[in-house]
């Protein structure tokens, strides 16, 4: 069975601070896919990144970066120099190879204070 | 592309009434998912279809819930009879034919059963 744990329920940071959102996953498969989604206050779910289990390279996209470590089953997300527009709920998710079913974590609510 | 379209955006109904939620996936996508989001349970996968065929409905909470996908461009989620505990935001999402690709979500239907 697959499981995604986001232990941080809520985080508050002051604008321009860096913040890391933790994600720990469980799966018995050797091939799997990890995702991050953003849900702003408007409610829609926005895809941010997809990573397969064979690609452990960290990725950077602007102020966003992702650290994938298979040894610790973690896929953490860092926002550098946070902005108020980053305030949202962030979800980590997992799907196993060959399956379209995606399991979501419970989400981390990030509040960036001006 | 217009993205995944859900209707209605908001629905308020009385307990015992039938509720039908509608979804139009992105053209060319062959998998469709219905999720329910609540504060208590987070994002739950209710059911998903592949090529219009239901693949996994293990998340459907009760027999009061049913989903159909009569063609590649339309799906419905029906609750009959509705109960106050069904109040939630219901999301529809679709993915392309490639396996384990990211899901694109609709804006959701906020259902309130009074």
mmCIF file of C-alpha atoms in Angstrom:
data_model
loop_
_atom_site.group_PDB
_atom_site.id
_atom_site.type_symbol
_atom_site.label_atom_id
_atom_site.label_comp_id
_atom_site.label_asym_id
_atom_site.label_seq_id
_atom_site.Cartn_x
_atom_site.Cartn_y
_atom_site.Cartn_z
ATOM 1 C CA UNK A 1 0.000 0.000 0.000
ATOM 2 C CA UNK A 2 1.168 3.490 -0.732
ATOM 3 C CA UNK A 3 1.140 6.288 1.782
ATOM 4 C CA UNK A 4 2.195 9.927 1.849
ATOM 5 C CA UNK A 5 2.867 11.787 5.079
ATOM 6 C CA UNK A 6 3.081 15.527 5.409
ATOM 7 C CA UNK A 7 3.737 16.009 9.088
ATOM 8 C CA UNK A 8 3.603 19.801 8.978
ATOM 9 C CA UNK A 9 -0.016 20.851 9.154
ATOM 10 C CA UNK A 10 0.561 24.589 9.079
ATOM 11 C CA UNK A 11 3.613 26.785 8.669
ATOM 12 C CA UNK A 12 3.872 30.548 8.981
ATOM 13 C CA UNK A 13 6.845 32.486 7.715
ATOM 14 C CA UNK A 14 7.610 36.126 7.192
ATOM 15 C CA UNK A 15 7.971 37.276 3.621
ATOM 16 C CA UNK A 16 11.441 36.694 2.125
ATOM 17 C CA UNK A 17 12.195 33.830 4.466
ATOM 18 C CA UNK A 18 12.997 30.412 3.038
ATOM 19 C CA UNK A 19 10.671 27.558 3.931
ATOM 20 C CA UNK A 20 10.840 23.798 3.430
ATOM 21 C CA UNK A 21 7.791 21.587 3.242
ATOM 22 C CA UNK A 22 8.407 17.976 4.175
ATOM 23 C CA UNK A 23 7.035 14.916 2.427
ATOM 24 C CA UNK A 24 7.710 11.303 3.376
ATOM 25 C CA UNK A 25 6.285 8.451 1.359
ATOM 26 C CA UNK A 26 5.867 4.705 1.617
ATOM 27 C CA UNK A 27 5.658 2.283 -1.260
ATOM 28 C CA UNK A 28 6.705 -1.273 -1.988
ATOM 29 C CA UNK A 29 7.321 -0.546 -5.643
ATOM 30 C CA UNK A 30 10.752 0.223 -7.004
ATOM 31 C CA UNK A 31 9.219 2.390 -9.715
ATOM 32 C CA UNK A 32 6.951 5.170 -8.629
ATOM 33 C CA UNK A 33 6.170 8.818 -9.232
ATOM 34 C CA UNK A 34 6.021 11.742 -6.874
ATOM 35 C CA UNK A 35 4.156 14.996 -7.329
ATOM 36 C CA UNK A 36 3.657 18.338 -5.672
ATOM 37 C CA UNK A 37 0.491 20.383 -6.100
ATOM 38 C CA UNK A 38 -0.433 23.836 -4.870
ATOM 39 C CA UNK A 39 -3.927 24.808 -3.753
ATOM 40 C CA UNK A 40 -4.214 28.589 -3.388
ATOM 41 C CA UNK A 41 -7.086 30.198 -1.477
ATOM 42 C CA UNK A 42 -9.127 30.256 -4.679
ATOM 43 C CA UNK A 43 -9.379 26.463 -4.355
ATOM 44 C CA UNK A 44 -8.043 24.994 -7.559
ATOM 45 C CA UNK A 45 -5.256 22.421 -7.513
ATOM 46 C CA UNK A 46 -2.226 23.386 -9.550
ATOM 47 C CA UNK A 47 0.413 20.901 -10.617
ATOM 48 C CA UNK A 48 3.970 21.926 -9.714
ATOM 49 C CA UNK A 49 6.308 19.011 -10.369
ATOM 50 C CA UNK A 50 6.504 15.297 -11.211
ATOM 51 C CA UNK A 51 9.486 13.137 -10.405
ATOM 52 C CA UNK A 52 10.070 9.448 -11.103
ATOM 53 C CA UNK A 53 11.895 7.172 -8.699
ATOM 54 C CA UNK A 54 14.899 6.747 -10.966
ATOM 55 C CA UNK A 55 15.652 10.424 -11.128
ATOM 56 C CA UNK A 56 17.172 11.598 -7.871
ATOM 57 C CA UNK A 57 18.511 14.839 -9.256
ATOM 58 C CA UNK A 58 17.318 17.826 -7.365
ATOM 59 C CA UNK A 59 15.335 20.286 -9.384
ATOM 60 C CA UNK A 60 15.166 24.044 -9.250
ATOM 61 C CA UNK A 61 12.537 26.190 -10.883
ATOM 62 C CA UNK A 62 12.895 29.829 -10.012
ATOM 63 C CA UNK A 63 12.336 30.178 -6.277
ATOM 64 C CA UNK A 64 11.153 26.583 -5.996
ATOM 65 C CA UNK A 65 13.419 23.598 -5.459
ATOM 66 C CA UNK A 66 12.818 19.948 -4.710
ATOM 67 C CA UNK A 67 15.059 17.521 -2.851
ATOM 68 C CA UNK A 68 14.376 13.856 -3.590
ATOM 69 C CA UNK A 69 16.136 11.326 -1.363
ATOM 70 C CA UNK A 70 15.261 7.678 -1.849
ATOM 71 C CA UNK A 71 17.373 6.665 1.142
ATOM 72 C CA UNK A 72 14.995 8.490 3.452
ATOM 73 C CA UNK A 73 11.872 8.190 1.251
ATOM 74 C CA UNK A 74 11.522 11.929 1.212
ATOM 75 C CA UNK A 75 10.614 14.479 -1.426
ATOM 76 C CA UNK A 76 10.904 17.877 0.204
ATOM 77 C CA UNK A 77 9.945 21.194 -1.325
ATOM 78 C CA UNK A 78 11.739 24.460 -0.600
ATOM 79 C CA UNK A 79 10.544 27.938 -1.426
ATOM 80 C CA UNK A 80 13.308 30.510 -1.370
ATOM 81 C CA UNK A 81 12.562 34.127 -0.527
ATOM 82 C CA UNK A 82 8.891 33.408 0.073
ATOM 83 C CA UNK A 83 6.230 35.822 -1.118
ATOM 84 C CA UNK A 84 2.676 36.432 -0.018
ATOM 85 C CA UNK A 85 1.449 34.815 -3.240
ATOM 86 C CA UNK A 86 3.027 31.561 -2.069
ATOM 87 C CA UNK A 87 0.374 31.313 0.647
ATOM 88 C CA UNK A 88 -1.502 28.133 -0.142
ATOM 89 C CA UNK A 89 -1.956 24.524 0.825
ATOM 90 C CA UNK A 90 0.706 22.309 -0.705
ATOM 91 C CA UNK A 91 0.104 18.640 -1.374
ATOM 92 C CA UNK A 92 2.622 15.906 -1.963
ATOM 93 C CA UNK A 93 1.363 12.857 -3.872
ATOM 94 C CA UNK A 94 2.497 9.416 -5.023
ATOM 95 C CA UNK A 95 1.524 6.994 -7.742
ATOM 96 C CA UNK A 96 2.953 3.579 -8.416
ATOM 97 C CA UNK A 97 4.170 2.574 -11.842
ATOM 98 C CA UNK A 98 1.498 1.459 -14.231
ATOM 99 C CA UNK A 99 -1.294 2.818 -12.083
ATOM 100 C CA UNK A 100 -3.099 6.069 -12.536
ATOM 101 C CA UNK A 101 -4.260 6.136 -8.925
ATOM 102 C CA UNK A 102 -2.606 8.965 -7.014
ATOM 103 C CA UNK A 103 -2.446 9.066 -3.245
ATOM 104 C CA UNK A 104 -2.258 12.515 -1.707
ATOM 105 C CA UNK A 105 -0.814 13.601 1.604
ATOM 106 C CA UNK A 106 -2.940 15.650 3.960
ATOM 107 C CA UNK A 107 -1.340 18.887 2.843
ATOM 108 C CA UNK A 108 0.675 21.648 4.487
ATOM 109 C CA UNK A 109 -0.890 25.056 4.803
ATOM 110 C CA UNK A 110 1.698 27.755 4.242
ATOM 111 C CA UNK A 111 1.026 31.290 5.308
ATOM 112 C CA UNK A 112 3.463 33.957 4.232
ATOM 113 C CA UNK A 113 3.106 37.080 6.328
ATOM 114 C CA UNK A 114 3.997 40.415 4.746
ATOM 115 C CA UNK B 1 -7.439 24.271 -23.962
ATOM 116 C CA UNK B 2 -10.248 25.055 -21.545
ATOM 117 C CA UNK B 3 -9.018 22.651 -18.905
ATOM 118 C CA UNK B 4 -11.205 20.357 -16.835
ATOM 119 C CA UNK B 5 -14.667 21.860 -16.487
ATOM 120 C CA UNK B 6 -16.923 21.097 -13.563
ATOM 121 C CA UNK B 7 -20.466 22.181 -12.924
ATOM 122 C CA UNK B 8 -22.019 23.503 -10.875
ATOM 123 C CA UNK B 9 -19.380 25.415 -8.936
ATOM 124 C CA UNK B 10 -21.609 25.589 -5.891
ATOM 125 C CA UNK B 11 -24.572 23.477 -4.899
ATOM 126 C CA UNK B 12 -26.759 23.786 -1.856
ATOM 127 C CA UNK B 13 -29.358 21.105 -1.389
ATOM 128 C CA UNK B 14 -31.575 19.703 1.277
ATOM 129 C CA UNK B 15 -30.932 16.401 2.923
ATOM 130 C CA UNK B 16 -32.534 13.575 1.006
ATOM 131 C CA UNK B 17 -32.357 15.253 -2.368
ATOM 132 C CA UNK B 18 -30.477 13.862 -5.337
ATOM 133 C CA UNK B 19 -27.341 15.718 -6.372
ATOM 134 C CA UNK B 20 -25.549 15.359 -9.696
ATOM 135 C CA UNK B 21 -22.093 16.760 -10.265
ATOM 136 C CA UNK B 22 -20.745 17.036 -13.798
ATOM 137 C CA UNK B 23 -17.295 16.962 -15.310
ATOM 138 C CA UNK B 24 -15.839 17.493 -18.753
ATOM 139 C CA UNK B 25 -12.222 16.289 -18.920
ATOM 140 C CA UNK B 26 -9.524 17.735 -21.110
ATOM 141 C CA UNK B 27 -9.924 16.595 -24.683
ATOM 142 C CA UNK B 28 -7.657 13.647 -25.449
ATOM 143 C CA UNK B 29 -7.230 12.621 -21.823
ATOM 144 C CA UNK B 30 -8.225 9.044 -21.211
ATOM 145 C CA UNK B 31 -8.303 8.826 -17.416
ATOM 146 C CA UNK B 32 -10.747 10.633 -15.184
ATOM 147 C CA UNK B 33 -10.805 10.877 -11.415
ATOM 148 C CA UNK B 34 -13.316 12.039 -8.840
ATOM 149 C CA UNK B 35 -11.914 13.286 -5.532
ATOM 150 C CA UNK B 36 -13.592 14.584 -2.413
ATOM 151 C CA UNK B 37 -11.917 17.116 -0.143
ATOM 152 C CA UNK B 38 -12.910 17.741 3.462
ATOM 153 C CA UNK B 39 -11.097 19.234 6.406
ATOM 154 C CA UNK B 40 -11.278 15.974 8.296
ATOM 155 C CA UNK B 41 -10.208 13.538 5.592
ATOM 156 C CA UNK B 42 -8.238 15.640 3.137
ATOM 157 C CA UNK B 43 -8.257 14.620 -0.520
ATOM 158 C CA UNK B 44 -9.837 11.238 -1.063
ATOM 159 C CA UNK B 45 -9.998 9.423 -4.368
ATOM 160 C CA UNK B 46 -13.548 8.230 -4.869
ATOM 161 C CA UNK B 47 -13.356 6.555 -8.257
ATOM 162 C CA UNK B 48 -11.374 6.636 -11.443
ATOM 163 C CA UNK B 49 -12.082 5.691 -15.040
ATOM 164 C CA UNK B 50 -9.749 4.629 -17.779
ATOM 165 C CA UNK B 51 -11.108 4.834 -21.326
ATOM 166 C CA UNK B 52 -14.573 5.412 -19.865
ATOM 167 C CA UNK B 53 -14.441 2.195 -17.818
ATOM 168 C CA UNK B 54 -14.486 2.360 -14.000
ATOM 169 C CA UNK B 55 -11.211 0.869 -12.784
ATOM 170 C CA UNK B 56 -11.255 1.446 -9.050
ATOM 171 C CA UNK B 57 -14.317 2.515 -7.095
ATOM 172 C CA UNK B 58 -13.066 1.388 -3.713
ATOM 173 C CA UNK B 59 -13.134 4.951 -2.470
ATOM 174 C CA UNK B 60 -16.844 5.431 -3.068
ATOM 175 C CA UNK B 61 -18.164 5.786 0.459
ATOM 176 C CA UNK B 62 -21.561 4.187 0.149
ATOM 177 C CA UNK B 63 -24.146 2.916 -2.265
ATOM 178 C CA UNK B 64 -25.645 6.373 -2.229
ATOM 179 C CA UNK B 65 -22.754 7.419 -4.451
ATOM 180 C CA UNK B 66 -22.563 6.447 -8.095
ATOM 181 C CA UNK B 67 -20.478 7.630 -11.024
ATOM 182 C CA UNK B 68 -20.779 7.219 -14.745
ATOM 183 C CA UNK B 69 -18.741 8.067 -17.781
ATOM 184 C CA UNK B 70 -20.944 7.544 -20.835
ATOM 185 C CA UNK B 71 -18.319 8.938 -23.203
ATOM 186 C CA UNK B 72 -14.813 10.328 -23.258
ATOM 187 C CA UNK B 73 -15.947 13.891 -22.719
ATOM 188 C CA UNK B 74 -18.397 13.627 -19.865
ATOM 189 C CA UNK B 75 -18.745 12.142 -16.413
ATOM 190 C CA UNK B 76 -21.217 12.468 -13.575
ATOM 191 C CA UNK B 77 -21.072 11.817 -9.870
ATOM 192 C CA UNK B 78 -24.451 11.305 -8.282
ATOM 193 C CA UNK B 79 -25.425 11.235 -4.639
ATOM 194 C CA UNK B 80 -28.870 9.902 -3.844
ATOM 195 C CA UNK B 81 -30.091 10.562 -1.220
ATOM 196 C CA UNK B 82 -27.724 13.265 -0.030
ATOM 197 C CA UNK B 83 -26.800 13.699 3.629
ATOM 198 C CA UNK B 84 -25.181 16.592 5.521
ATOM 199 C CA UNK B 85 -21.951 14.602 5.908
ATOM 200 C CA UNK B 86 -21.602 14.611 2.130
ATOM 201 C CA UNK B 87 -20.847 18.326 2.300
ATOM 202 C CA UNK B 88 -17.409 18.782 0.767
ATOM 203 C CA UNK B 89 -15.606 20.054 -2.292
ATOM 204 C CA UNK B 90 -15.689 17.523 -5.093
ATOM 205 C CA UNK B 91 -12.924 17.659 -7.660
ATOM 206 C CA UNK B 92 -12.720 16.062 -11.042
ATOM 207 C CA UNK B 93 -9.319 15.513 -12.654
ATOM 208 C CA UNK B 94 -8.055 13.997 -15.865
ATOM 209 C CA UNK B 95 -4.735 12.676 -17.129
ATOM 210 C CA UNK B 96 -3.326 11.981 -20.541
ATOM 211 C CA UNK B 97 -2.707 8.565 -22.058
ATOM 212 C CA UNK B 98 0.889 8.343 -20.862
ATOM 213 C CA UNK B 99 1.104 6.466 -17.563
ATOM 214 C CA UNK B 100 1.760 8.234 -14.289
ATOM 215 C CA UNK B 101 1.424 11.703 -15.717
ATOM 216 C CA UNK B 102 0.200 14.597 -13.660
ATOM 217 C CA UNK B 103 -3.494 15.121 -13.154
ATOM 218 C CA UNK B 104 -5.211 18.317 -14.205
ATOM 219 C CA UNK B 105 -7.946 19.348 -11.834
ATOM 220 C CA UNK B 106 -11.171 21.197 -12.339
ATOM 221 C CA UNK B 107 -12.105 24.062 -10.064
ATOM 222 C CA UNK B 108 -14.271 21.840 -7.936
ATOM 223 C CA UNK B 109 -17.893 21.808 -6.862
ATOM 224 C CA UNK B 110 -18.592 22.967 -3.361
ATOM 225 C CA UNK B 111 -21.523 20.913 -2.109
ATOM 226 C CA UNK B 112 -23.477 21.873 0.967
ATOM 227 C CA UNK B 113 -26.218 19.577 2.188
ATOM 228 C CA UNK B 114 -28.468 21.168 4.790
#
